[in-house]
């Protein structure tokens, strides 16, 4: 049996490339479809077309002459098809007698092949059985192995096809245009010029809130004979290329807003919200620290992964300093699972105040992993770093209830950081606290502006976490008569100066000999120790 070329891995991985015929086929496919087409559909249909083209080519070759079979006789000048040679076409250019003890007397034909010009000899008038002889009436396609479907080919090689197709479709002269993975032919689009874009800006500005493409189109006056899905696609494609506009919807939902109307913290996140990305060995971390991380680590890169259902309905967060200072929450896997799926840079959402029922507009920064919008809420409710924040998913997608546990105001001892001549210094001070909080996580500052400037300096110079931890630990252990400090406090203190997940911090505690575990989650610092 013979395998079609399009059924082999080498065809798709090595030989396959995008031709002008492919582009013409896809162009017509999109036009006939009449609406935007996702890339995976283009890939599947291209694979189907290539497979069918190969079958059609074989059928065309088969129509040019009889199949070569060793039992038949042939004349000089006769055209033959050779299924066993990928349906090569050849012409008989000579004959001679042949003999073999196993087959007896037969005739040898000399054949010159059309494409290569090569000349080869084959047996004919063979009276003994041969595998190339076919039953009478069977056509050449019977030589082919049973073909797998285009869908199966797409599962195996679709990524290769998609990558090569994208390289061509994204060329400026390709004649194709895409938005969010959907493709159209440019000639299908209505004209959208700068006047339309300026009007769209004014429409959103007057509304003062994100708008759907259809809401904007209702006032743009594009030709009505153009189907609405194509109008939407054209508008989205043009707005996405204009820096004034930002899609703040969730995956599958487009909402256009103006960047100049977005909170500054979303457009220009401060240095304190830049999440530290340092590699570390998870396997090196002590099991005791992994257990601690489950209670305090709510950053996107969690050390202690939690088994999440497809949708989470409730979550709690212990608030660290950079989020308290910025009015944000970390976009932990738990929090992300409570919201619609989002992959774009910004998305608009809402909080509902659990005490007052008021609506608070929030903004998700997917790339940097935080949700903004709670600065006033923190201030009004006297929330402190280390506070327990409770979140609950409500029925409406993209809406979360946010709450905390109130308590009577009391002055409590809290670790307070100051910057003295460029050096980190910690002291214990009594501060008013009116919410339930984790005592080990409670840290604060003496001067927020000074600390902000210090953090900007640390981020700008890319100060290594190992150095930062060496600066912090001596200051923390001096505050406790036992000379030890809890791992949660270390983590929270590090976050005063650099937003970081627990993993890199706990990896240093576990591997650097200067940090000594003394039990019950407590650590001390010994600068005299070295690696054994």
Tab-separated table of N, CA and C in Angstrom, residues 3-18 43 46-48 50-51 152-165:
chain	number	residue	atom	x	y	z
A	3	UNK	N	1.437	5.374	0.793
A	3	UNK	CA	0.983	6.487	1.629
A	3	UNK	C	0.976	7.774	0.816
A	4	UNK	N	-0.108	8.502	0.905
A	4	UNK	CA	-0.146	9.833	0.308
A	4	UNK	C	0.904	10.717	0.964
A	5	UNK	N	1.492	11.625	0.194
A	5	UNK	CA	2.490	12.525	0.768
A	5	UNK	C	1.903	13.357	1.898
A	6	UNK	N	0.644	13.766	1.729
A	6	UNK	CA	0.015	14.603	2.756
A	6	UNK	C	-0.317	13.825	4.021
A	7	UNK	N	-0.086	12.516	4.014
A	7	UNK	CA	-0.315	11.699	5.206
A	7	UNK	C	0.976	11.453	5.980
A	8	UNK	N	2.088	12.018	5.505
A	8	UNK	CA	3.383	11.744	6.129
A	8	UNK	C	3.858	12.935	6.953
A	9	UNK	N	4.530	12.698	8.084
A	9	UNK	CA	5.068	13.801	8.893
A	9	UNK	C	6.048	14.675	8.124
A	10	UNK	N	6.874	14.052	7.268
A	10	UNK	CA	7.893	14.826	6.556
A	10	UNK	C	7.269	15.879	5.646
A	11	UNK	N	6.093	15.585	5.101
A	11	UNK	CA	5.449	16.558	4.212
A	11	UNK	C	5.143	17.842	4.964
A	12	UNK	N	4.513	17.727	6.152
A	12	UNK	CA	4.087	18.922	6.889
A	12	UNK	C	5.239	19.576	7.636
A	13	UNK	N	6.178	18.778	8.124
A	13	UNK	CA	7.257	19.333	8.928
A	13	UNK	C	8.410	19.867	8.091
A	14	UNK	N	8.601	19.315	6.880
A	14	UNK	CA	9.765	19.688	6.080
A	14	UNK	C	9.387	20.316	4.737
A	15	UNK	N	8.502	19.670	3.995
A	15	UNK	CA	8.221	20.110	2.623
A	15	UNK	C	7.212	21.245	2.544
A	16	UNK	N	6.304	21.310	3.493
A	16	UNK	CA	5.162	22.216	3.386
A	16	UNK	C	5.575	23.681	3.447
A	17	UNK	N	5.039	24.469	2.528
A	17	UNK	CA	5.183	25.931	2.550
A	17	UNK	C	3.925	26.528	1.930
A	18	UNK	N	3.686	27.795	2.230
A	18	UNK	CA	2.472	28.462	1.762
A	18	UNK	C	2.691	28.991	0.350
A	43	UNK	N	-6.435	27.016	9.083
A	43	UNK	CA	-5.465	25.916	9.078
A	43	UNK	C	-6.141	24.616	8.657
A	46	UNK	N	-7.092	24.665	4.997
A	46	UNK	CA	-5.913	24.562	4.147
A	46	UNK	C	-5.423	23.117	4.091
A	47	UNK	N	-5.425	22.434	5.219
A	47	UNK	CA	-5.025	21.021	5.240
A	47	UNK	C	-5.978	20.192	4.385
A	48	UNK	N	-7.280	20.445	4.519
A	48	UNK	CA	-8.262	19.728	3.695
A	48	UNK	C	-7.989	19.966	2.214
A	50	UNK	N	-5.148	20.837	0.724
A	50	UNK	CA	-3.920	20.179	0.283
A	50	UNK	C	-4.145	18.677	0.079
A	51	UNK	N	-4.871	18.049	1.007
A	51	UNK	CA	-5.156	16.613	0.875
A	51	UNK	C	-5.987	16.339	-0.378
A	152	UNK	N	-7.491	14.923	11.999
A	152	UNK	CA	-6.415	14.214	12.688
A	152	UNK	C	-5.055	14.795	12.307
A	153	UNK	N	-4.899	15.140	11.035
A	153	UNK	CA	-3.643	15.771	10.606
A	153	UNK	C	-3.460	17.098	11.326
A	154	UNK	N	-4.548	17.869	11.471
A	154	UNK	CA	-4.474	19.166	12.148
A	154	UNK	C	-4.066	19.009	13.607
A	155	UNK	N	-4.530	17.943	14.258
A	155	UNK	CA	-4.145	17.714	15.654
A	155	UNK	C	-2.642	17.503	15.777
A	156	UNK	N	-2.052	16.814	14.787
A	156	UNK	CA	-0.631	16.487	14.856
A	156	UNK	C	0.253	17.618	14.345
A	157	UNK	N	-0.167	18.241	13.246
A	157	UNK	CA	0.723	19.191	12.579
A	157	UNK	C	0.120	20.587	12.434
A	158	UNK	N	-1.026	20.815	13.085
A	158	UNK	CA	-1.690	22.112	12.959
A	158	UNK	C	-0.837	23.270	13.418
A	159	UNK	N	-0.035	23.070	14.471
A	159	UNK	CA	0.811	24.157	14.971
A	159	UNK	C	1.866	24.553	13.944
A	160	UNK	N	2.418	23.554	13.246
A	160	UNK	CA	3.415	23.847	12.208
A	160	UNK	C	2.769	24.630	11.069
A	161	UNK	N	1.606	24.164	10.630
A	161	UNK	CA	0.896	24.850	9.544
A	161	UNK	C	0.525	26.267	9.968
A	162	UNK	N	0.036	26.424	11.203
A	162	UNK	CA	-0.384	27.741	11.689
A	162	UNK	C	0.784	28.713	11.725
A	163	UNK	N	1.936	28.248	12.179
A	163	UNK	CA	3.102	29.121	12.259
A	163	UNK	C	3.522	29.609	10.873
A	164	UNK	N	3.558	28.712	9.903
A	164	UNK	CA	3.987	29.099	8.555
A	164	UNK	C	2.922	29.956	7.872
A	165	UNK	N	1.659	29.666	8.174
A	165	UNK	CA	0.590	30.477	7.594
A	165	UNK	C	0.615	31.885	8.165
